[in-house]
Amino acid sequence: MRPAEIKSVLNELQLVPTKGKGQSFLTDDDVARREVDFLGIEPGDTVLEVGPGLGVLTRFLVERAGKVITVELDRKLAAFVQDRFGAKVEMVRGDALEVELPSFDRFISNVPYSISSPLIFRLLEHEFKSAIIMVQKEFADRMVAAPDSDDYSRLTVSVYYRAKCERLEQVPRNRFWPEPEVDSTVLRLTPRPPPFHVHDEQFFFRLVERLFGQRRKKIGTVLKKSDFLRPEQLDGIPHLDDRVEALSPEQIGTLADIVWERKKGTSPR
Ligand code: SAH
């Protein structure tokens, strides 16, 4: 949809786009078509879309998917999408971070940037075949960062453990109306078996969260302050003098197993 068309629909709906809800609408249909191509929909697939807005992606989804389910927070936009596509779309009106997500094969979202991070963590708790997500460029950089770079983060490690993450396309800010203050990147996530084994996933993720809370500190310093182990149990643990941000996901996995083993041997604290 061109900006003029978007403006006139929003006028009719008496809707003023808000930054709070991340309401910037994609004006380039070719970008939308490519996003849906990248998703690789197979016949019979159920596709979940978060934040359809005026339906720029939804339009291509209903042509190809077995079933399309959309989650939209905005009452007026939810009604608009429901009217536009009728029975071809099952609409869940609500907050994608709160509502119970139905099961789905593929996921797509030009996601409101304020919820990128929690939405992706939530997404990764589900089983699915592929996901296409448009995020702020800087956020995409963090998702695919290498160890020891400024962008390497808790997000990088958590995503890497569960999925392959590819940057597919840069989308400049002028392809949206109203124009946001940032450029965007289209990402594809493809879940795969973890590239390394850990004894206890829950503990691994807890440790990752804890470590990246102080990513410039030394591992030993962070572990000493954590309640995972008593100080005397730190003897012989690897990487104590390395900074958190220098460790690869695999090294953090090994560290998690060692800490977990020692912790298991002691009474719960
Ligand atoms: N996908 C459309 C719209 C992008 S704007 C496009 O590319 O043009 C972001 C959309 O997400 C808006 O429709 C907004 O109302 C919706 N939204 C914002 N926060 C949401 C949330 N927490 N859950 C579901 N939808 C949300």
XYZ file of C-alpha atoms and ligand atoms in Angstrom:
295
model
C 0.000 0.000 0.000
C 1.217 3.480 -0.849
C 1.359 6.104 1.899
C -1.649 7.944 0.434
C -3.730 4.778 0.566
C -2.596 3.997 4.114
C -3.465 7.525 5.222
C -6.921 7.330 3.724
C -7.702 3.936 5.324
C -6.467 5.159 8.701
C -8.570 8.281 8.263
C -11.659 6.198 7.658
C -10.868 4.096 10.713
C -10.239 7.308 12.668
C -6.962 5.814 13.782
C -3.890 7.881 14.550
C -0.839 5.575 14.447
C 0.977 5.488 17.769
C 4.657 4.883 18.445
C 3.717 2.995 21.599
C 2.107 0.247 19.527
C 4.940 0.455 16.970
C 2.464 1.396 14.282
C 4.515 2.045 11.139
C 3.076 0.454 8.039
C 5.139 -1.119 5.274
C 4.604 0.787 2.030
C 6.540 -1.534 -0.286
C 4.523 -4.548 -1.472
C 7.611 -6.116 -3.066
C 9.326 -6.317 0.314
C 6.179 -7.944 1.748
C 6.029 -10.470 -1.093
C 9.686 -11.380 -0.625
C 9.194 -11.828 3.130
C 6.401 -14.311 2.445
C 8.559 -16.053 -0.211
C 11.414 -16.400 2.307
C 9.025 -18.080 4.761
C 8.825 -21.126 2.444
C 5.176 -21.991 3.094
C 4.230 -25.557 2.174
C 0.682 -26.649 1.340
C -1.404 -27.133 4.456
C 0.876 -25.058 6.706
C -0.657 -22.978 9.463
C 0.938 -19.526 9.578
C 0.824 -17.262 12.621
C 1.222 -13.539 12.024
C 1.687 -11.019 14.829
C 0.623 -7.402 14.254
C -0.935 -7.595 10.761
C -1.749 -3.867 10.766
C -3.603 -3.284 7.506
C -2.712 -6.720 6.139
C 0.269 -6.045 3.852
C 1.742 -9.500 4.624
C -1.580 -11.194 5.373
C -2.669 -10.599 1.788
C 0.080 -12.895 0.463
C -0.282 -15.395 3.309
C -3.941 -16.171 2.599
C -3.031 -17.038 -0.998
C -0.536 -19.700 0.074
C -1.150 -21.055 3.577
C -3.585 -23.757 4.668
C -4.595 -21.555 7.565
C -3.691 -18.034 8.709
C -4.009 -16.933 12.324
C -3.302 -13.313 13.218
C -2.785 -11.687 16.610
C -3.514 -7.954 16.683
C -3.576 -5.707 19.709
C -5.380 -2.758 18.132
C -9.168 -3.167 18.133
C -9.740 -1.106 14.981
C -6.985 -2.807 12.982
C -8.183 -6.245 14.105
C -11.690 -5.412 12.845
C -10.277 -4.035 9.581
C -8.228 -7.188 8.871
C -11.155 -9.414 9.783
C -13.400 -7.466 7.369
C -10.812 -7.476 4.600
C -10.082 -11.211 4.640
C -13.240 -12.685 6.210
C -13.086 -16.402 6.919
C -9.604 -16.687 5.384
C -8.124 -15.316 8.593
C -8.655 -16.402 12.165
C -8.175 -13.272 14.276
C -7.039 -13.332 17.873
C -7.531 -9.880 19.336
C -4.955 -9.257 22.038
C -1.366 -8.772 23.093
C 0.972 -11.304 21.463
C 3.020 -11.392 24.669
C -0.017 -12.318 26.768
C -2.490 -14.388 24.756
C -2.032 -18.106 24.518
C -0.461 -18.767 21.128
C -2.106 -21.496 19.035
C 0.144 -24.110 17.453
C 1.581 -23.110 14.082
C 4.069 -24.282 11.440
C 5.431 -20.902 10.394
C 5.606 -17.484 12.000
C 5.831 -14.060 10.401
C 5.825 -10.561 11.822
C 6.845 -7.047 11.008
C 7.135 -6.829 14.712
C 6.572 -3.731 16.816
C 10.169 -2.973 17.824
C 9.313 -2.381 21.450
C 8.412 -6.073 21.798
C 11.050 -7.687 19.505
C 13.042 -9.221 22.294
C 10.281 -10.749 24.470
C 8.370 -11.857 21.373
C 11.379 -13.741 20.001
C 12.088 -15.380 23.371
C 8.417 -16.410 23.440
C 8.522 -17.648 19.861
C 11.529 -19.851 20.598
C 9.555 -21.736 23.241
C 7.351 -23.117 20.470
C 7.955 -25.740 17.828
C 7.797 -24.470 14.269
C 9.484 -24.829 10.872
C 10.563 -21.272 10.067
C 10.012 -17.655 11.056
C 10.458 -14.382 9.203
C 10.800 -11.333 11.399
C 11.442 -7.714 10.529
C 13.386 -6.041 13.310
C 15.361 -2.877 13.891
C 18.730 -3.189 12.122
C 20.734 -2.839 15.340
C 18.661 -5.582 16.937
C 19.384 -7.932 14.012
C 23.086 -7.194 14.456
C 22.810 -8.344 18.072
C 21.062 -11.557 17.091
C 23.828 -12.701 14.752
C 26.867 -11.178 16.526
C 30.157 -13.035 16.979
C 31.743 -13.563 20.425
C 33.932 -10.691 21.595
C 32.075 -8.125 19.493
C 30.071 -5.252 20.989
C 26.787 -6.765 19.827
C 27.356 -10.226 21.324
C 24.625 -10.674 23.940
C 22.285 -12.931 25.866
C 20.018 -12.772 22.832
C 22.791 -14.030 20.503
C 23.510 -17.068 22.676
C 19.865 -17.949 23.364
C 18.898 -17.726 19.703
C 22.004 -19.610 18.518
C 21.200 -22.501 20.862
C 17.778 -23.021 19.303
C 17.828 -21.792 15.730
C 19.797 -20.828 12.684
C 19.497 -17.076 12.232
C 20.030 -15.389 8.838
C 19.939 -11.741 7.811
C 18.083 -11.684 4.495
C 17.450 -8.095 3.543
C 17.949 -4.535 4.745
C 14.867 -2.331 4.562
C 15.429 1.437 4.754
C 13.171 3.494 7.019
C 11.552 5.297 4.087
C 9.673 2.110 3.182
C 7.342 2.686 6.128
C 4.673 5.216 6.917
C 4.861 6.980 9.304
C 8.614 6.829 8.843
C 10.319 5.325 11.921
C 13.636 6.619 13.278
C 15.507 3.421 12.431
C 16.269 1.114 9.510
C 15.132 -2.485 9.502
C 16.406 -5.964 8.706
C 14.457 -9.033 7.616
C 15.611 -12.129 9.508
C 14.871 -15.805 9.120
C 14.948 -18.156 12.096
C 15.054 -21.883 11.399
C 14.886 -24.043 14.526
C 17.411 -26.874 14.608
C 18.719 -29.309 17.234
C 21.072 -27.486 19.640
C 24.610 -27.356 18.175
C 26.012 -28.502 21.536
C 24.649 -30.555 24.409
C 23.990 -29.279 27.939
C 22.843 -31.413 30.888
C 20.198 -28.985 32.057
C 18.808 -26.434 29.609
C 16.999 -24.438 32.219
C 20.188 -23.970 34.176
C 22.133 -23.099 31.016
C 19.675 -20.283 30.236
C 19.770 -19.064 33.832
C 23.557 -18.907 33.695
C 23.495 -17.115 30.332
C 21.140 -14.501 31.752
C 23.280 -14.073 34.831
C 26.585 -13.842 32.918
C 25.349 -11.343 30.347
C 23.986 -9.159 33.124
C 27.694 -8.298 33.563
C 29.207 -9.124 30.223
C 32.390 -7.076 30.665
C 33.254 -8.674 34.011
C 35.361 -11.772 34.465
C 33.542 -15.086 34.733
C 35.083 -15.658 38.170
C 33.804 -12.320 39.459
C 30.272 -12.969 38.261
C 30.201 -16.525 39.588
C 31.533 -15.402 42.949
C 28.669 -12.961 43.296
C 26.058 -15.429 42.088
C 24.398 -17.869 44.443
C 25.160 -20.815 42.172
C 28.254 -22.002 44.026
C 30.152 -21.340 47.242
C 33.498 -19.524 46.726
C 35.569 -22.647 47.500
C 33.698 -24.573 44.791
C 35.110 -22.267 42.103
C 38.532 -23.959 42.255
C 39.507 -25.408 38.899
C 36.551 -24.027 36.970
C 37.717 -22.971 33.479
C 37.637 -19.400 32.129
C 37.490 -17.708 35.546
C 39.802 -14.950 34.279
C 38.091 -14.526 30.903
C 35.501 -11.859 30.313
C 31.948 -13.096 29.797
C 31.738 -11.584 26.309
C 34.822 -13.524 25.151
C 33.227 -16.959 25.564
C 31.595 -18.726 22.632
C 28.147 -20.277 23.161
C 29.807 -23.714 23.210
C 32.241 -22.632 25.947
C 29.353 -21.245 27.986
C 27.603 -24.603 27.533
C 30.613 -26.469 28.914
C 30.883 -24.002 31.786
C 27.177 -24.443 32.565
C 27.618 -28.218 32.810
C 30.588 -27.935 35.161
C 28.839 -25.429 37.439
C 25.669 -27.526 37.338
C 27.553 -30.705 38.310
C 29.198 -28.987 41.277
C 25.982 -27.339 42.335
C 24.152 -30.671 42.197
C 26.659 -32.163 44.577
C 25.784 -29.589 47.241
C 22.644 -28.877 49.210
C 20.316 -26.397 47.476
C 21.105 -22.780 48.275
N 2.630 -5.733 9.798
C 2.080 -4.445 9.388
C 1.920 -3.491 10.580
C 3.183 -3.125 11.278
S 2.878 -1.979 12.588
C 2.960 -3.818 8.348
O 4.066 -4.282 8.128
O 2.538 -2.857 7.715
C 2.856 -3.048 14.016
C 1.515 -3.746 14.219
O 1.576 -4.528 15.417
C 0.341 -2.802 14.423
O -0.759 -3.320 13.745
C 0.120 -2.810 15.939
O -1.206 -2.470 16.307
C 0.452 -4.264 16.260
N 0.891 -4.510 17.647
C 1.636 -3.721 18.442
N 1.912 -4.315 19.616
C 1.323 -5.549 19.561
C 1.246 -6.647 20.470
N 1.809 -6.586 21.685
N 0.552 -7.750 20.091
C -0.028 -7.817 18.861
N 0.015 -6.810 17.962
C 0.684 -5.692 18.298
